[in-house]
Amino acid sequence: MSDIIIKHGFQPVYKNFNVPNNKGKKLFESKHVVNVQEIKSKNGLSRVVGYVIRQTSVTNNPWKVTFDLNLTGNVLNASCECPAGEGAKCKHIVAVCHCICNEEGLSKTDEPQQWGCFSKAGSEKYKKGKCIAALFPNKKSKLAIDNITPVTLESFVNEGSIFSLPCSFTNIIKQKSLAEVDKERKTCLDEIITKIEFDYTSNLNKKHIAKMFFCQSQNVIPNLTCFPLNSKEDKFYFDYIHLNKINIFEVFNKTTLQSESKLWNDLRKYRLSASVKAHKIRTCRNWTEMGLKNLAVKILKEVKLGKKGSINVSYGQSTESIALETFKNDYKKEVLNCGLVINFLRPWLCASPDGIILNTYGTIENVLEIKYPISVKNIPIIEGNKINLKYLYWNDNKLALKTSSMYYTQCQILMHCTGLDTCDLFIYNNIESVLITVEKKHCFLLKLIDRMSFFYFNFYLPKLCS
């Protein structure tokens, strides 16, 4: 089903930030907000796009405002092209919110008629004239008084007979009541269906997670040195980091939406993940106390996406499901949908695979990682002997992944967290996709896990507690 675009009849939105002044409201009242539309996607989330005319240089392009809404109408994240940029500091975002919550449904036909009216001079000149309505008044209907049964207000309230009155008001009340009942019924059914689907999926995943725990326990990397923790760090570690196998299994099932899940985001913040953090630690050149402290601050700091980053993320979100289906169809593989995978031996380490590949017997076989680089969106990945991706190279006439690349580090941590020995790196392209199999390198992981463990307990965990 395609996205739905709404230009009128918006539902109210709820801002999750305080508005420091009324500048945004004044912009809305001054008719500076134009071309507002809401785009509802098939997953129920919405994106609102609107334009705000500049107060100065009005001939320039208006400021574009964009923000996302969840199912309950709460604003998730907002952005504006103006220098202020975002949140409560941007009056343009507030103006668009006011426009949605205070939409006017009036048209010219709702306003009093202006044409054909008597001028003031004409009214004074023809005082004896009458309007059409006065010349031809509506005839009053004759009521059959004898047929009306007298009722009391008490009977309306106690017996509910007010709904039997044939008038528009009672019809509106009936329709509203039915709408609320239907809405409550739908909510109840959705909750039941979601619970059944979750229980069914969890039951299917039990054997896969059990196999994953077994594979994790077979990792040749020994338990490395445990760094001493102070009382504050020790409490934080056992309150927020340490998880038993039951907890890890629940996390895996509850975070299958990955980046759309709040739990997924919260748990990853406290841990070192396979995606970016591991490679930053691996390639850190300033391995001094000051350098590692700065690295911990840099990793914990939420970096806001620029224009290029937003384009890449948007392309990835629109391509992710297509790439996964292409892999399944091309290689005739069944793929297990994954949530956050936490290593039970090292609960401070986690990964989020794009899937776990099942063999013909229905057991886990390889970990799957999918990439969809926008740089080769409309050009071949391989043109003759030329490779259009800098992290790939030819190795004995076979396409291979450079060991210096961030994706190589990611694949190795994915295999370590899942306990599997191979990772299928599927690079999707509109023209021709490629598949590269990456083998687990124990020497590489031994050095990297040792480095990550030292960094986590000496710099990252203390920074989390501060």
Coordinates of C-alpha atoms in Angstrom, one line a residue:
M1 CA 0.0 0.0 0.0
S2 CA 1.4 3.4 -1.0
D3 CA 1.7 6.4 1.4
I4 CA -1.3 8.5 2.1
I5 CA -1.0 12.3 1.7
I6 CA -3.3 14.5 3.9
K7 CA -3.6 18.2 3.1
H8 CA -6.7 19.0 5.3
G9 CA -8.4 17.6 8.4
F10 CA -5.2 17.0 10.4
Q11 CA -5.2 15.3 13.8
P12 CA -3.8 17.3 16.6
V13 CA -0.1 16.9 17.4
Y14 CA 1.6 17.1 20.7
K15 CA 5.0 18.8 21.1
N16 CA 7.5 17.1 23.3
F17 CA 9.4 20.4 24.0
N18 CA 8.6 23.6 25.8
V19 CA 8.0 26.7 23.7
P20 CA 10.0 29.7 25.1
N21 CA 7.9 32.4 23.4
N22 CA 4.9 33.1 21.2
K23 CA 6.9 33.9 18.0
G24 CA 5.8 30.7 16.3
K25 CA 2.1 31.4 17.2
K26 CA 2.4 34.9 15.7
L27 CA 3.9 33.6 12.5
F28 CA 0.9 31.2 12.1
E29 CA -1.6 34.0 12.9
S30 CA 0.1 36.2 10.3
K31 CA -0.6 33.5 7.6
H32 CA 3.1 32.7 7.1
V33 CA 2.5 28.9 7.1
V34 CA 1.7 27.4 3.7
N35 CA 1.5 24.1 1.9
V36 CA 1.4 21.9 5.0
Q37 CA 0.8 18.2 4.3
E38 CA 1.0 15.0 6.3
I39 CA 2.4 11.8 4.8
K40 CA 1.2 8.6 6.4
S41 CA 3.4 5.6 5.8
K42 CA 2.2 2.0 5.7
N43 CA 3.8 1.3 9.2
G44 CA 1.5 3.9 10.8
L45 CA 4.1 6.6 11.3
S46 CA 3.6 10.0 9.8
R47 CA 5.9 12.8 8.4
V48 CA 4.7 16.4 8.3
V49 CA 6.2 18.8 5.8
G50 CA 5.3 22.5 5.7
Y51 CA 6.8 25.8 4.5
V52 CA 7.1 29.0 6.5
I53 CA 7.4 32.3 4.5
R54 CA 10.4 34.3 5.7
Q55 CA 9.7 37.6 7.6
T56 CA 12.6 39.2 5.7
S57 CA 13.6 38.5 2.1
V58 CA 10.1 37.2 1.4
T59 CA 11.0 36.6 -2.3
N60 CA 13.4 33.9 -1.2
N61 CA 12.4 30.3 -0.9
P62 CA 10.4 29.7 2.3
W63 CA 11.9 27.7 5.2
K64 CA 11.1 24.0 4.9
V65 CA 10.0 22.3 8.2
T66 CA 9.9 18.6 8.6
F67 CA 8.9 16.5 11.7
D68 CA 7.9 12.9 12.3
L69 CA 4.9 11.8 14.4
N70 CA 4.2 8.5 16.1
L71 CA 0.9 6.7 16.3
T72 CA -0.4 8.9 19.1
G73 CA 0.5 12.2 17.4
N74 CA 3.6 13.0 19.5
V75 CA 6.4 14.8 17.7
L76 CA 9.4 12.4 17.5
N77 CA 12.0 14.6 15.9
A78 CA 11.8 17.9 14.0
S79 CA 14.1 19.9 11.7
C80 CA 14.0 23.2 9.9
E81 CA 16.3 24.6 7.2
C82 CA 16.6 27.9 9.1
P83 CA 19.8 28.7 11.1
A84 CA 18.0 28.0 14.4
G85 CA 17.6 24.5 13.1
E86 CA 15.4 22.5 15.5
G87 CA 13.3 22.0 18.6
A88 CA 12.1 24.8 20.8
K89 CA 14.6 27.2 19.5
C90 CA 13.0 27.3 16.0
K91 CA 9.8 29.4 15.7
H92 CA 9.1 27.9 12.3
I93 CA 8.6 24.4 13.7
V94 CA 6.2 25.8 16.4
A95 CA 4.3 27.7 13.7
V96 CA 3.7 24.5 11.7
C97 CA 2.5 22.8 14.9
H98 CA 0.0 25.6 15.5
C99 CA -1.2 25.4 11.9
I100 CA -2.0 21.7 12.3
C101 CA -3.7 22.1 15.7
N102 CA -5.7 25.1 14.6
E103 CA -6.5 24.4 11.0
E104 CA -9.3 26.5 9.6
G105 CA -11.8 24.8 7.4
L106 CA -13.5 28.0 6.1
S107 CA -13.9 28.8 2.5
K108 CA -15.3 31.9 0.7
T109 CA -18.8 30.4 0.7
D110 CA -18.7 30.3 4.5
E111 CA -18.3 34.0 4.7
P112 CA -21.2 36.5 4.4
Q113 CA -22.2 37.4 0.9
Q114 CA -20.5 40.6 -0.3
W115 CA -21.8 40.9 -3.9
G116 CA -25.4 42.1 -4.6
C117 CA -25.8 43.8 -1.2
F118 CA -27.4 47.3 -1.0
S119 CA -25.0 50.1 -0.7
K120 CA -25.4 52.4 2.3
A121 CA -26.7 55.1 0.0
G122 CA -29.2 52.7 -1.6
S123 CA -30.5 51.5 1.7
E124 CA -31.1 55.1 2.8
K125 CA -32.8 55.9 -0.5
Y126 CA -35.2 52.9 -0.5
K127 CA -36.1 52.5 3.1
K128 CA -39.5 51.0 2.2
G129 CA -38.1 48.2 0.2
K130 CA -38.2 44.6 1.5
C131 CA -35.8 41.7 1.0
I132 CA -36.9 38.5 -0.7
A133 CA -36.9 36.7 2.6
A134 CA -39.4 39.2 4.0
L135 CA -41.6 39.0 1.0
F136 CA -41.7 35.2 0.9
P137 CA -41.3 33.9 4.5
N138 CA -41.0 30.2 5.2
K139 CA -44.2 28.6 6.0
K140 CA -44.5 27.3 9.5
S141 CA -45.4 23.6 9.7
K142 CA -48.4 22.7 11.6
L143 CA -47.6 20.4 14.5
A144 CA -50.0 17.6 15.4
I145 CA -50.2 18.6 19.1
D146 CA -52.8 16.0 19.9
N147 CA -50.4 13.1 18.8
I148 CA -47.5 14.2 21.0
T149 CA -47.1 12.1 24.2
P150 CA -45.9 14.2 27.2
V151 CA -42.6 13.1 28.6
T152 CA -40.4 14.2 31.5
L153 CA -36.7 15.0 31.7
E154 CA -36.3 12.3 34.3
S155 CA -37.5 9.6 31.8
F156 CA -35.0 10.8 29.2
V157 CA -32.1 10.4 31.6
N158 CA -33.2 7.2 33.3
E159 CA -34.6 5.3 30.3
G160 CA -32.2 6.7 27.7
S161 CA -35.1 7.6 25.4
I162 CA -33.3 10.8 24.4
F163 CA -31.6 8.8 21.6
S164 CA -35.0 8.0 20.1
L165 CA -35.6 11.7 19.3
P166 CA -35.5 12.2 15.5
C167 CA -33.0 15.1 15.4
S168 CA -29.5 15.7 14.1
F169 CA -28.1 16.2 17.6
T170 CA -29.0 12.7 18.7
N171 CA -27.7 11.2 15.5
I172 CA -24.4 12.9 16.1
I173 CA -24.2 11.5 19.7
K174 CA -25.1 8.0 18.4
Q175 CA -22.4 8.2 15.7
K176 CA -19.8 9.4 18.2
S177 CA -20.6 6.7 20.6
L178 CA -20.3 4.0 17.9
A179 CA -17.0 5.5 16.7
E180 CA -15.6 5.4 20.3
V181 CA -16.7 1.8 20.7
D182 CA -15.2 0.8 17.4
K183 CA -12.0 2.5 18.2
E184 CA -11.8 0.8 21.6
R185 CA -12.6 -2.6 20.0
K186 CA -9.9 -2.1 17.4
T187 CA -7.3 -1.2 20.0
C188 CA -8.2 -4.2 22.1
L189 CA -8.0 -6.5 19.1
D190 CA -4.7 -5.0 18.0
E191 CA -3.2 -5.6 21.4
I192 CA -4.5 -9.3 21.4
I193 CA -3.1 -9.9 17.9
T194 CA 0.3 -8.3 18.8
K195 CA 0.5 -10.4 21.9
I196 CA -0.3 -13.6 20.0
E197 CA 2.2 -12.8 17.3
F198 CA 4.9 -12.0 19.9
D199 CA 4.3 -15.2 21.8
Y200 CA 4.4 -17.3 18.6
T201 CA 7.6 -15.7 17.4
S202 CA 9.2 -16.0 20.8
N203 CA 8.4 -19.7 20.9
L204 CA 9.9 -20.2 17.4
N205 CA 13.0 -18.3 18.4
K206 CA 13.8 -20.4 21.5
K207 CA 15.8 -23.1 19.7
H208 CA 17.7 -20.5 17.7
I209 CA 18.7 -18.5 20.7
A210 CA 19.7 -21.7 22.6
K211 CA 22.0 -22.6 19.6
M212 CA 23.4 -19.0 19.6
F213 CA 24.2 -19.3 23.4
F214 CA 26.0 -22.6 22.7
C215 CA 28.0 -21.0 19.9
Q216 CA 28.9 -18.1 22.0
S217 CA 30.2 -20.4 24.7
Q218 CA 32.5 -22.1 22.1
N219 CA 34.3 -18.9 21.2
V220 CA 38.0 -19.5 21.6
I221 CA 38.6 -16.0 23.1
P222 CA 39.0 -16.6 26.9
N223 CA 37.5 -14.4 29.5
L224 CA 39.8 -11.5 29.7
T225 CA 41.0 -9.5 32.6
C226 CA 38.2 -8.1 34.8
F227 CA 39.1 -4.5 35.6
P228 CA 38.3 -3.5 39.2
L229 CA 35.2 -1.3 39.6
N230 CA 34.4 1.2 42.3
S231 CA 31.0 0.9 44.1
K232 CA 29.2 3.3 41.8
E233 CA 30.4 1.6 38.7
D234 CA 29.7 -1.8 40.1
K235 CA 26.1 -0.9 40.9
F236 CA 25.6 0.6 37.5
Y237 CA 27.1 -2.4 35.8
F238 CA 24.8 -4.9 37.6
D239 CA 21.7 -2.7 37.3
Y240 CA 21.9 -1.8 33.6
I241 CA 24.6 -3.9 31.9
H242 CA 24.6 -7.4 33.3
L243 CA 21.8 -9.7 31.9
N244 CA 21.1 -13.3 32.3
K245 CA 20.1 -15.6 29.4
I246 CA 16.4 -15.1 30.0
N247 CA 16.8 -11.3 29.9
I248 CA 18.9 -11.6 26.7
F249 CA 16.2 -13.8 25.1
E250 CA 13.5 -11.2 25.9
V251 CA 15.6 -8.4 24.5
F252 CA 16.1 -10.2 21.3
N253 CA 12.4 -10.7 20.8
K254 CA 11.3 -7.2 21.9
T255 CA 13.8 -5.3 19.7
T256 CA 13.1 -6.8 16.2
L257 CA 12.2 -3.3 15.0
Q258 CA 15.7 -2.3 15.9
S259 CA 16.2 1.5 15.4
E260 CA 12.4 2.1 15.7
S261 CA 12.5 0.5 19.2
K262 CA 13.2 2.7 22.2
L263 CA 14.5 -0.3 24.2
W264 CA 16.9 -1.1 21.3
N265 CA 18.3 2.5 21.5
D266 CA 18.5 2.5 25.3
L267 CA 20.4 -0.8 25.5
R268 CA 22.9 0.1 22.8
K269 CA 23.8 3.3 24.5
Y270 CA 25.2 1.4 27.5
R271 CA 27.1 -1.0 25.4
L272 CA 29.8 -1.2 22.7
S273 CA 28.1 -2.1 19.4
A274 CA 29.4 -3.7 16.2
S275 CA 28.4 -0.9 13.8
V276 CA 30.6 2.1 14.5
K277 CA 31.9 2.0 18.1
A278 CA 34.0 -1.1 17.6
H279 CA 35.8 0.3 14.5
K280 CA 36.5 3.7 16.3
I281 CA 38.2 1.8 19.1
R282 CA 40.1 -0.4 16.7
T283 CA 41.5 2.6 14.7
C284 CA 42.1 5.0 17.7
R285 CA 45.7 6.2 17.3
N286 CA 45.8 8.3 20.5
W287 CA 45.9 5.4 22.9
T288 CA 46.6 7.6 25.9
E289 CA 44.5 8.4 28.9
M290 CA 43.5 11.8 27.5
G291 CA 42.9 10.3 24.0
L292 CA 40.7 7.5 25.3
K293 CA 38.7 9.9 27.5
N294 CA 38.0 12.1 24.5
L295 CA 37.0 9.0 22.5
A296 CA 34.5 8.0 25.2
V297 CA 33.0 11.5 25.1
K298 CA 32.9 11.4 21.3
I299 CA 31.1 8.0 21.2
L300 CA 28.5 9.0 23.8
K301 CA 27.8 12.4 22.1
E302 CA 24.8 12.1 19.8
V303 CA 25.9 13.4 16.4
K304 CA 23.1 15.1 14.5
L305 CA 22.8 14.1 10.8
G306 CA 23.6 16.7 8.3
K307 CA 21.9 17.0 4.9
K308 CA 24.0 14.3 3.3
G309 CA 23.5 12.0 6.3
S310 CA 19.8 12.5 6.2
I311 CA 19.7 11.6 2.5
N312 CA 21.7 8.4 3.2
V313 CA 19.4 7.4 6.1
S314 CA 16.3 8.1 4.1
Y315 CA 17.6 6.0 1.2
G316 CA 18.5 3.1 3.5
Q317 CA 15.1 3.1 5.2
S318 CA 13.4 2.9 1.8
T319 CA 15.7 0.2 0.4
E320 CA 16.2 -2.1 3.5
S321 CA 13.1 -4.3 3.0
I322 CA 13.7 -4.5 -0.8
A323 CA 17.3 -5.6 -0.3
L324 CA 16.3 -8.3 2.2
E325 CA 13.6 -9.7 -0.2
T326 CA 16.1 -9.6 -3.1
F327 CA 18.6 -11.7 -1.1
K328 CA 15.9 -14.2 -0.1
N329 CA 14.7 -14.6 -3.7
D330 CA 18.1 -14.7 -5.3
Y331 CA 19.7 -17.2 -3.0
K332 CA 16.5 -19.1 -1.9
K333 CA 17.4 -18.6 1.8
E334 CA 15.2 -18.4 4.9
V335 CA 16.2 -15.5 7.1
L336 CA 15.4 -15.1 10.8
N337 CA 14.3 -11.6 11.8
C338 CA 16.7 -10.3 14.5
G339 CA 16.6 -8.0 17.4
L340 CA 19.6 -6.9 19.5
V341 CA 22.0 -9.7 20.2
I342 CA 23.9 -9.4 23.5
N343 CA 26.9 -11.6 24.2
F344 CA 26.0 -13.4 27.5
L345 CA 29.7 -13.8 28.4
R346 CA 30.4 -10.1 27.8
P347 CA 27.0 -8.3 28.2
W348 CA 28.7 -5.0 27.5
L349 CA 29.1 -6.1 23.9
C350 CA 26.2 -6.2 21.4
A351 CA 25.3 -6.4 17.7
S352 CA 22.2 -5.9 15.5
P353 CA 22.4 -8.3 12.5
D354 CA 20.2 -7.7 9.5
G355 CA 19.2 -11.4 9.9
I356 CA 20.4 -14.9 10.7
I357 CA 20.4 -17.3 7.7
L358 CA 18.8 -20.7 8.4
N359 CA 19.9 -23.9 6.6
T360 CA 17.6 -26.5 5.0
Y361 CA 17.1 -28.1 8.4
G362 CA 15.9 -24.8 10.0
T363 CA 18.9 -24.2 12.2
I364 CA 21.0 -21.1 12.3
E365 CA 23.9 -21.1 9.8
N366 CA 25.4 -17.7 8.9
V367 CA 24.9 -14.1 10.1
L368 CA 23.6 -11.7 7.4
E369 CA 24.7 -8.1 7.0
I370 CA 23.2 -6.0 4.2
K371 CA 24.6 -2.8 2.7
Y372 CA 22.9 -0.5 0.2
P373 CA 25.4 2.2 -0.7
I374 CA 23.8 5.2 -2.3
S375 CA 27.1 5.9 -4.2
V376 CA 26.3 3.0 -6.5
K377 CA 22.6 3.4 -6.6
N378 CA 22.4 3.8 -10.4
I379 CA 25.8 2.5 -11.5
P380 CA 27.3 -1.1 -11.5
I381 CA 29.3 -2.1 -8.4
I382 CA 31.7 -3.8 -10.8
E383 CA 32.6 -2.4 -14.3
G384 CA 34.9 -4.8 -16.0
N385 CA 37.9 -5.0 -13.6
K386 CA 37.0 -1.7 -11.9
I387 CA 35.3 -1.8 -8.5
N388 CA 33.2 1.3 -7.7
L389 CA 33.3 0.7 -3.9
K390 CA 36.5 1.6 -2.1
Y391 CA 36.2 -1.0 0.6
L392 CA 36.2 -3.9 -1.9
Y393 CA 39.2 -5.4 -3.8
W394 CA 40.2 -8.4 -6.0
N395 CA 41.8 -11.3 -4.2
D396 CA 42.8 -14.2 -6.5
N397 CA 40.1 -13.1 -9.0
K398 CA 37.5 -13.1 -6.2
L399 CA 35.7 -10.1 -4.8
A400 CA 36.8 -9.5 -1.2
L401 CA 36.3 -7.1 1.7
K402 CA 39.3 -5.0 2.8
T403 CA 40.4 -5.9 6.4
S404 CA 41.0 -2.2 7.1
S405 CA 37.4 -1.2 6.4
M406 CA 34.7 -0.5 9.1
Y407 CA 32.5 -3.2 7.6
Y408 CA 35.1 -5.8 8.2
T409 CA 35.2 -4.9 11.9
Q410 CA 31.4 -4.9 12.0
C411 CA 31.2 -8.4 10.4
Q412 CA 33.8 -9.8 12.9
I413 CA 31.9 -8.5 15.9
L414 CA 28.6 -9.8 14.4
M415 CA 30.1 -13.2 14.3
H416 CA 31.6 -13.0 17.8
C417 CA 28.2 -11.9 19.3
T418 CA 26.2 -14.6 17.5
G419 CA 28.9 -17.3 17.9
L420 CA 28.7 -18.1 14.1
D421 CA 31.8 -18.6 12.0
T422 CA 30.8 -16.9 8.7
C423 CA 29.1 -13.7 7.7
D424 CA 27.3 -13.2 4.4
L425 CA 27.8 -9.5 3.3
F426 CA 25.2 -8.7 0.8
I427 CA 25.7 -5.5 -1.1
Y428 CA 22.4 -4.4 -2.8
N429 CA 22.4 -2.5 -6.1
N430 CA 19.5 -1.7 -8.5
I431 CA 21.6 -3.2 -11.4
E432 CA 23.4 -6.2 -9.9
S433 CA 24.0 -7.1 -6.3
V434 CA 27.1 -8.9 -4.9
L435 CA 27.5 -11.4 -2.1
I436 CA 30.8 -11.7 -0.1
T437 CA 31.4 -14.4 2.5
V438 CA 33.6 -13.2 5.4
E439 CA 35.3 -15.8 7.6
K440 CA 35.8 -15.3 11.4
K441 CA 39.4 -14.4 12.3
H442 CA 40.2 -15.4 15.9
C443 CA 43.5 -13.6 16.1
F444 CA 41.8 -10.4 14.9
L445 CA 39.0 -10.8 17.5
L446 CA 41.3 -11.6 20.3
K447 CA 43.2 -8.4 19.9
L448 CA 40.1 -6.3 19.2
I449 CA 38.1 -7.7 22.2
D450 CA 41.0 -7.1 24.5
R451 CA 41.3 -3.5 23.3
M452 CA 37.5 -2.9 23.6
S453 CA 37.4 -4.5 27.1
F454 CA 40.1 -2.2 28.3
F455 CA 38.4 0.9 26.8
Y456 CA 35.0 0.0 28.2
F457 CA 35.8 -0.7 31.8
N458 CA 38.4 2.1 32.2
F459 CA 36.8 4.9 30.2
Y460 CA 33.4 4.2 28.7
L461 CA 31.7 2.8 31.9
P462 CA 33.0 5.5 34.2
K463 CA 31.7 8.1 31.7
L464 CA 28.3 6.4 31.7
C465 CA 28.2 6.6 35.5
S466 CA 29.2 10.3 35.7

